[in-house]
Amino acid sequence: MFKICPNCGAHNTATAKFCTRCGTSLAGVVATAETAVQSAQPTSENESSTANTAAVSEQSSVPSSLTSSSTQNQPVTPQQTQSQVTPPDNSQQQVPPQPASTQTQSQQTAQGPAPTAQPYQQADQTQQQAQTPPEEPNPTVEATKKYAGSYWRYLVDSIKHPATVTRPYHQYFGLTSLAITIVSLALTIALMTGSAVSSLPGAIASNVLMTFLKLVFLVAVLMIAVVAVYYLVVNGMLGDRRRSFLTFTTEYAFHCNWMVFFSVFTLLMQMLGMINIGSIFLIWLLLSLGSGLFVISGTYMLFTAQSTNRFDKIYAYLIVGILLVIVFLIIMTFGLSSILSGIGQGINDFGRSFNF
């Protein structure tokens, strides 16, 4: 005979008053036979397993019961809330918050070393270069290029039709043509005489150079004086006041711009060493043609002027001739005297160098 504990189902002796497993009182428990116990034991075990299965299903159905509308009002025990909030898996347990610096270091360690700032700097430099506007061209250089292009067109037009000025040109083109002619001729003479004076003593060579510079200056003054005389007669005596002196000089040089090409051609021949006895004749021919064109241009400007005071152009031409002779005498008087004194001083130095 045995007593079965109503609490835990343990078998106790028939005379036991308390359960030897859980301590539950067995005062009201009736002792049963062994066969009854054996038949009842599977039932109790089935009941306990059923109870355990029900408990597990109850725990698993708690979250769905919380979201369902039929069980929203049912009270939730603290144990159920704890089971819902805290998952049973240890890997999903919440980790206590860490400082920001520690999190940043851990993120940097997990992501690997940070990329260098060099690519970003290069990108910034490229963006700055793209945003930087291109440098503006030098205004002086651009103005010089424009002036040179317009002057070349002026020369070409004067060679095609030297008697007809079809458009207005820059007022300094005439002075530019005169300057090119004078400089080219001066360099040509300097190169021709340079080899001759190179073997002379230093004092004599310096004297010859000064004489040469005086001669170039004298020619330049003479050319400007000729243009000024024609301008005064056309503007003052004939009354043609359509042009200023610079504009008049530009049109004057337009009619005789062949002298620019003659002088430049002579300079190139001298620089290339192509001047000999035969070429000297060609050079003098070209220089004569240039000088003749210069004089003819003044006469052409005089007879094509628009007279407003009815002064006869033949008389104006005679007056121009007289004025040119006076100017020539004045320039030669002061200029040639200085040049001749320089030549005499050079001859004296040359004679003393040979103990004459």
Short mmCIF file of C-alpha atoms in Angstrom, two decimals:
data_model
loop_
_atom_site.label_atom_id
_atom_site.label_comp_id
_atom_site.label_asym_id
_atom_site.label_seq_id
_atom_site.Cartn_x
_atom_site.Cartn_y
_atom_site.Cartn_z
CA MET A 1 0.00 0.00 0.00
CA PHE A 2 1.24 3.52 -0.83
CA LYS A 3 0.18 7.08 -0.36
CA ILE A 4 0.49 9.26 -3.47
CA CYS A 5 1.36 12.89 -2.80
CA PRO A 6 -1.32 15.12 -4.27
CA ASN A 7 1.23 17.85 -4.89
CA CYS A 8 4.19 16.17 -6.62
CA GLY A 9 2.83 12.60 -7.14
CA ALA A 10 5.58 10.92 -5.13
CA HIS A 11 4.98 7.45 -3.59
CA ASN A 12 5.06 7.37 0.17
CA THR A 13 4.48 4.57 2.72
CA ALA A 14 1.02 3.96 4.01
CA THR A 15 1.92 5.27 7.45
CA ALA A 16 3.62 8.50 6.20
CA LYS A 17 2.05 11.75 7.34
CA PHE A 18 4.08 14.04 5.14
CA CYS A 19 5.50 13.68 1.63
CA THR A 20 9.12 12.73 1.70
CA ARG A 21 9.78 14.77 -1.52
CA CYS A 22 7.92 18.07 -1.10
CA GLY A 23 6.70 17.93 2.49
CA THR A 24 3.03 18.15 1.70
CA SER A 25 0.69 16.84 4.41
CA LEU A 26 -0.67 13.37 3.65
CA ALA A 27 -3.30 13.33 6.46
CA GLY A 28 -6.28 13.07 4.18
CA VAL A 29 -4.64 10.87 1.58
CA VAL A 30 -5.92 7.32 1.37
CA ALA A 31 -3.41 4.56 0.77
CA THR A 32 -3.94 2.74 -2.48
CA ALA A 33 -2.87 -0.57 -3.85
CA GLU A 34 0.16 -0.94 -6.21
CA THR A 35 -1.96 -1.73 -9.29
CA ALA A 36 -4.02 1.39 -8.77
CA VAL A 37 -0.86 3.38 -8.43
CA GLN A 38 0.56 1.94 -11.62
CA SER A 39 -2.65 2.64 -13.51
CA ALA A 40 -2.88 6.11 -12.10
CA GLN A 41 0.80 6.98 -12.66
CA PRO A 42 0.58 7.22 -16.49
CA THR A 43 -2.47 9.35 -16.13
CA SER A 44 -0.72 11.69 -13.74
CA GLU A 45 2.29 11.82 -16.00
CA ASN A 46 0.09 12.59 -18.97
CA GLU A 47 -1.64 15.29 -17.00
CA SER A 48 1.67 16.81 -15.96
CA SER A 49 2.98 16.76 -19.55
CA THR A 50 -0.29 18.27 -20.74
CA ALA A 51 0.03 20.98 -18.10
CA ASN A 52 3.58 21.71 -19.13
CA THR A 53 2.58 21.92 -22.84
CA ALA A 54 -0.25 24.27 -21.96
CA ALA A 55 2.10 26.45 -19.97
CA VAL A 56 4.57 26.68 -22.86
CA SER A 57 1.81 27.46 -25.37
CA GLU A 58 0.46 30.08 -22.99
CA GLN A 59 3.85 31.75 -22.77
CA SER A 60 4.27 31.65 -26.56
CA SER A 61 0.82 33.10 -27.12
CA VAL A 62 1.33 36.06 -24.82
CA PRO A 63 2.63 38.54 -27.49
CA SER A 64 -0.21 37.69 -29.88
CA SER A 65 -2.70 38.08 -27.08
CA LEU A 66 -1.28 41.53 -26.37
CA THR A 67 -1.89 42.64 -30.00
CA SER A 68 -5.32 41.01 -30.39
CA SER A 69 -8.35 43.09 -29.57
CA SER A 70 -10.09 40.30 -27.72
CA THR A 71 -7.42 40.04 -25.02
CA GLN A 72 -6.34 43.71 -24.63
CA ASN A 73 -8.12 44.05 -21.28
CA GLN A 74 -6.58 40.93 -19.75
CA PRO A 75 -4.03 41.70 -17.01
CA VAL A 76 -0.44 40.84 -17.75
CA THR A 77 1.63 39.42 -14.95
CA PRO A 78 5.12 40.73 -14.23
CA GLN A 79 6.60 37.38 -15.21
CA GLN A 80 4.92 37.52 -18.63
CA THR A 81 6.10 41.11 -19.20
CA GLN A 82 9.64 40.14 -18.30
CA SER A 83 9.49 37.18 -20.67
CA GLN A 84 8.25 39.50 -23.46
CA VAL A 85 10.84 42.22 -22.96
CA THR A 86 13.86 40.05 -22.27
CA PRO A 87 14.47 37.36 -24.91
CA PRO A 88 15.75 34.07 -23.66
CA ASP A 89 18.77 34.14 -26.00
CA ASN A 90 21.88 35.51 -24.30
CA SER A 91 23.21 36.86 -27.64
CA GLN A 92 20.27 39.31 -27.84
CA GLN A 93 20.71 40.76 -24.38
CA GLN A 94 21.00 44.53 -24.25
CA VAL A 95 24.49 45.95 -23.93
CA PRO A 96 24.97 48.87 -21.56
CA PRO A 97 25.55 52.19 -23.37
CA GLN A 98 29.14 53.22 -23.93
CA PRO A 99 30.67 56.69 -24.15
CA ALA A 100 30.66 58.46 -27.54
CA SER A 101 34.43 58.34 -27.85
CA THR A 102 34.45 54.59 -27.20
CA GLN A 103 31.69 54.05 -29.79
CA THR A 104 33.56 56.13 -32.35
CA GLN A 105 36.77 54.20 -31.76
CA SER A 106 34.94 50.89 -32.04
CA GLN A 107 33.26 52.01 -35.27
CA GLN A 108 36.58 53.12 -36.71
CA THR A 109 38.17 49.82 -35.70
CA ALA A 110 35.33 47.87 -37.30
CA GLN A 111 35.39 49.91 -40.50
CA GLY A 112 39.15 49.82 -40.86
CA PRO A 113 41.56 52.75 -41.23
CA ALA A 114 40.01 56.04 -42.33
CA PRO A 115 40.85 57.14 -45.87
CA THR A 116 43.40 59.88 -46.24
CA ALA A 117 42.32 63.46 -46.95
CA GLN A 118 44.51 63.74 -50.04
CA PRO A 119 41.79 62.78 -52.56
CA TYR A 120 39.46 65.32 -51.00
CA GLN A 121 42.14 68.00 -51.14
CA GLN A 122 42.78 67.23 -54.80
CA ALA A 123 39.05 67.42 -55.49
CA ASP A 124 38.88 70.79 -53.70
CA GLN A 125 41.85 72.10 -55.70
CA THR A 126 40.25 70.92 -58.95
CA GLN A 127 36.98 72.59 -58.00
CA GLN A 128 38.77 75.83 -57.12
CA GLN A 129 40.61 75.76 -60.43
CA ALA A 130 37.33 75.19 -62.24
CA GLN A 131 35.72 78.07 -60.37
CA THR A 132 38.69 80.40 -60.91
CA PRO A 133 38.01 82.53 -63.99
CA PRO A 134 40.63 82.46 -66.73
CA GLU A 135 43.23 85.14 -66.69
CA GLU A 136 42.39 88.16 -68.76
CA PRO A 137 44.76 88.97 -71.61
CA ASN A 138 47.19 91.83 -71.25
CA PRO A 139 45.45 94.94 -72.64
CA THR A 140 48.78 96.39 -73.84
CA VAL A 141 49.63 93.26 -75.82
CA GLU A 142 46.15 93.05 -77.30
CA ALA A 143 46.22 96.73 -78.28
CA THR A 144 49.65 96.26 -79.90
CA LYS A 145 48.42 93.28 -81.91
CA LYS A 146 45.38 95.22 -83.06
CA TYR A 147 47.51 98.22 -84.00
CA ALA A 148 49.97 96.04 -85.97
CA GLY A 149 47.14 94.30 -87.86
CA SER A 150 45.49 97.60 -88.77
CA TYR A 151 48.83 99.09 -89.84
CA TRP A 152 49.55 96.13 -92.13
CA ARG A 153 46.17 96.63 -93.80
CA TYR A 154 47.07 100.30 -94.17
CA LEU A 155 50.30 99.36 -95.97
CA VAL A 156 48.58 96.87 -98.26
CA ASP A 157 45.90 99.40 -99.23
CA SER A 158 48.54 102.01 -99.95
CA ILE A 159 50.44 99.64 -102.26
CA LYS A 160 47.29 98.63 -104.16
CA HIS A 161 45.94 102.16 -104.70
CA PRO A 162 48.48 104.75 -103.48
CA ALA A 163 46.50 107.69 -104.90
CA THR A 164 43.13 106.86 -103.28
CA VAL A 165 42.43 106.89 -99.53
CA THR A 166 39.20 104.92 -99.23
CA ARG A 167 38.83 104.79 -95.45
CA PRO A 168 40.00 106.61 -92.32
CA TYR A 169 43.07 105.17 -90.64
CA HIS A 170 44.77 105.58 -87.29
CA GLN A 171 46.30 109.01 -86.93
CA TYR A 172 49.70 107.61 -85.91
CA PHE A 173 50.14 105.37 -88.97
CA GLY A 174 51.91 108.15 -90.91
CA LEU A 175 54.46 108.71 -88.14
CA THR A 176 54.94 104.94 -87.91
CA SER A 177 55.80 104.74 -91.62
CA LEU A 178 58.28 107.60 -91.34
CA ALA A 179 59.87 106.02 -88.27
CA ILE A 180 60.26 102.62 -89.96
CA THR A 181 61.84 104.24 -93.02
CA ILE A 182 64.31 106.31 -91.01
CA VAL A 183 65.31 103.47 -88.68
CA SER A 184 65.75 101.01 -91.54
CA LEU A 185 67.99 103.39 -93.48
CA ALA A 186 69.95 104.24 -90.36
CA LEU A 187 70.60 100.59 -89.56
CA THR A 188 71.61 99.91 -93.14
CA ILE A 189 74.20 102.70 -93.10
CA ALA A 190 75.37 101.62 -89.65
CA LEU A 191 75.99 98.06 -90.81
CA MET A 192 77.78 99.27 -93.92
CA THR A 193 80.12 101.55 -91.98
CA GLY A 194 80.49 99.25 -88.96
CA SER A 195 82.98 96.95 -90.62
CA ALA A 196 85.02 99.94 -91.82
CA VAL A 197 85.33 101.64 -88.41
CA SER A 198 85.86 98.42 -86.47
CA SER A 199 89.58 98.48 -87.25
CA LEU A 200 89.96 102.13 -86.17
CA PRO A 201 90.94 103.23 -82.65
CA GLY A 202 88.20 103.60 -80.07
CA ALA A 203 88.09 107.41 -80.08
CA ILE A 204 87.74 107.56 -83.86
CA ALA A 205 85.05 104.87 -83.91
CA SER A 206 83.11 106.74 -81.21
CA ASN A 207 83.37 109.98 -83.19
CA VAL A 208 82.11 108.29 -86.33
CA LEU A 209 79.17 106.81 -84.39
CA MET A 210 78.18 110.20 -83.01
CA THR A 211 78.36 111.71 -86.50
CA PHE A 212 76.15 108.94 -87.81
CA LEU A 213 73.52 109.53 -85.09
CA LYS A 214 73.48 113.25 -85.86
CA LEU A 215 72.91 112.49 -89.53
CA VAL A 216 69.98 110.20 -88.77
CA PHE A 217 68.41 112.83 -86.52
CA LEU A 218 68.92 115.44 -89.21
CA VAL A 219 67.12 113.30 -91.82
CA ALA A 220 64.21 112.68 -89.44
CA VAL A 221 63.80 116.39 -88.71
CA LEU A 222 63.97 117.18 -92.41
CA MET A 223 61.17 114.71 -93.28
CA ILE A 224 58.89 116.04 -90.54
CA ALA A 225 59.62 119.61 -91.66
CA VAL A 226 58.64 118.82 -95.25
CA VAL A 227 55.29 117.38 -94.13
CA ALA A 228 54.72 120.38 -91.86
CA VAL A 229 55.35 122.85 -94.70
CA TYR A 230 52.81 121.15 -96.94
CA TYR A 231 50.29 121.03 -94.10
CA LEU A 232 50.67 124.74 -93.38
CA VAL A 233 50.15 125.68 -97.03
CA VAL A 234 47.15 123.37 -97.52
CA ASN A 235 45.52 124.32 -94.22
CA GLY A 236 46.43 128.01 -94.13
CA MET A 237 46.63 129.23 -97.71
CA LEU A 238 44.15 126.91 -99.42
CA GLY A 239 41.82 126.69 -96.40
CA ASP A 240 41.43 122.89 -96.41
CA ARG A 241 40.90 122.31 -92.67
CA ARG A 242 39.36 118.84 -92.88
CA ARG A 243 42.36 117.10 -91.29
CA SER A 244 44.57 117.55 -88.27
CA PHE A 245 48.36 117.42 -88.60
CA LEU A 246 48.55 113.72 -87.61
CA THR A 247 45.73 112.76 -89.99
CA PHE A 248 47.40 114.78 -92.74
CA THR A 249 50.68 112.94 -92.05
CA THR A 250 48.90 109.56 -92.27
CA GLU A 251 47.43 110.40 -95.67
CA TYR A 252 50.76 111.88 -96.81
CA ALA A 253 52.59 108.65 -95.95
CA PHE A 254 49.80 106.62 -97.58
CA HIS A 255 50.84 108.00 -100.99
CA CYS A 256 54.54 107.15 -100.51
CA ASN A 257 54.49 103.94 -98.44
CA TRP A 258 56.64 102.25 -101.08
CA MET A 259 59.62 103.87 -99.34
CA VAL A 260 58.87 101.70 -96.27
CA PHE A 261 59.29 98.51 -98.32
CA PHE A 262 62.38 99.90 -100.11
CA SER A 263 64.12 100.73 -96.84
CA VAL A 264 63.24 97.40 -95.19
CA PHE A 265 64.39 95.50 -98.29
CA THR A 266 67.73 97.35 -98.21
CA LEU A 267 68.20 96.50 -94.55
CA LEU A 268 67.53 92.80 -95.16
CA MET A 269 70.07 92.73 -97.99
CA GLN A 270 72.69 94.28 -95.72
CA MET A 271 71.94 91.86 -92.87
CA LEU A 272 72.21 88.86 -95.20
CA GLY A 273 75.51 90.09 -96.67
CA MET A 274 74.09 90.41 -100.17
CA ILE A 275 75.37 93.92 -100.81
CA ASN A 276 78.16 94.11 -103.39
CA ILE A 277 79.06 96.39 -106.27
CA GLY A 278 76.03 95.33 -108.31
CA SER A 279 73.60 95.52 -105.40
CA ILE A 280 74.80 98.97 -104.36
CA PHE A 281 73.38 100.35 -107.60
CA LEU A 282 70.04 98.65 -106.82
CA ILE A 283 70.06 100.12 -103.32
CA TRP A 284 70.67 103.64 -104.55
CA LEU A 285 67.94 103.21 -107.14
CA LEU A 286 65.45 102.13 -104.50
CA LEU A 287 66.44 104.99 -102.20
CA SER A 288 66.03 107.46 -105.06
CA LEU A 289 62.58 106.11 -105.86
CA GLY A 290 61.58 106.38 -102.21
CA SER A 291 62.79 109.97 -101.98
CA GLY A 292 61.01 110.86 -105.23
CA LEU A 293 57.75 109.36 -103.95
CA PHE A 294 58.09 111.36 -100.76
CA VAL A 295 58.37 114.64 -102.68
CA ILE A 296 55.63 113.72 -105.19
CA SER A 297 53.24 112.84 -102.35
CA GLY A 298 53.43 116.38 -101.00
CA THR A 299 52.69 117.82 -104.42
CA TYR A 300 49.75 115.42 -104.84
CA MET A 301 48.33 116.44 -101.43
CA LEU A 302 48.60 120.08 -102.44
CA PHE A 303 46.78 119.80 -105.78
CA THR A 304 44.03 117.47 -104.44
CA ALA A 305 43.20 119.75 -101.50
CA GLN A 306 39.79 121.43 -101.35
CA SER A 307 40.50 125.15 -101.61
CA THR A 308 37.97 127.33 -99.77
CA ASN A 309 39.55 130.81 -100.22
CA ARG A 310 40.13 130.62 -103.98
CA PHE A 311 43.87 130.82 -103.63
CA ASP A 312 45.55 129.47 -106.75
CA LYS A 313 47.28 126.14 -106.24
CA ILE A 314 50.15 127.00 -108.59
CA TYR A 315 51.07 129.93 -106.39
CA ALA A 316 50.68 127.70 -103.34
CA TYR A 317 53.09 125.24 -104.91
CA LEU A 318 55.66 128.02 -105.52
CA ILE A 319 55.34 129.13 -101.92
CA VAL A 320 55.87 125.56 -100.78
CA GLY A 321 59.08 125.38 -102.82
CA ILE A 322 60.40 128.60 -101.28
CA LEU A 323 59.56 127.45 -97.77
CA LEU A 324 61.24 124.09 -98.33
CA VAL A 325 64.45 125.79 -99.49
CA ILE A 326 64.44 127.99 -96.39
CA VAL A 327 63.85 125.00 -94.08
CA PHE A 328 66.53 122.99 -95.82
CA LEU A 329 69.07 125.82 -95.46
CA ILE A 330 68.27 126.28 -91.76
CA ILE A 331 68.56 122.58 -90.98
CA MET A 332 71.71 122.17 -92.98
CA THR A 333 73.27 125.27 -91.48
CA PHE A 334 72.94 124.04 -87.93
CA GLY A 335 73.02 120.34 -88.63
CA LEU A 336 75.77 120.16 -91.22
CA SER A 337 78.01 122.44 -89.19
CA SER A 338 77.84 119.97 -86.30
CA ILE A 339 78.33 117.04 -88.63
CA LEU A 340 81.24 118.65 -90.47
CA SER A 341 82.93 119.56 -87.19
CA GLY A 342 82.57 115.95 -86.07
CA ILE A 343 84.05 114.71 -89.35
CA GLY A 344 86.97 117.14 -89.04
CA GLN A 345 87.62 116.02 -85.46
CA GLY A 346 87.60 112.40 -86.62
CA ILE A 347 90.10 113.15 -89.39
CA ASN A 348 92.40 114.89 -86.89
CA ASP A 349 92.19 111.94 -84.51
CA PHE A 350 92.88 109.57 -87.37
CA GLY A 351 95.95 111.64 -88.41
CA ARG A 352 97.31 111.73 -84.86
CA SER A 353 96.94 108.00 -84.59
CA PHE A 354 99.44 107.67 -87.44
CA ASN A 355 101.66 110.53 -86.09
CA PHE A 356 100.95 112.87 -88.96
#
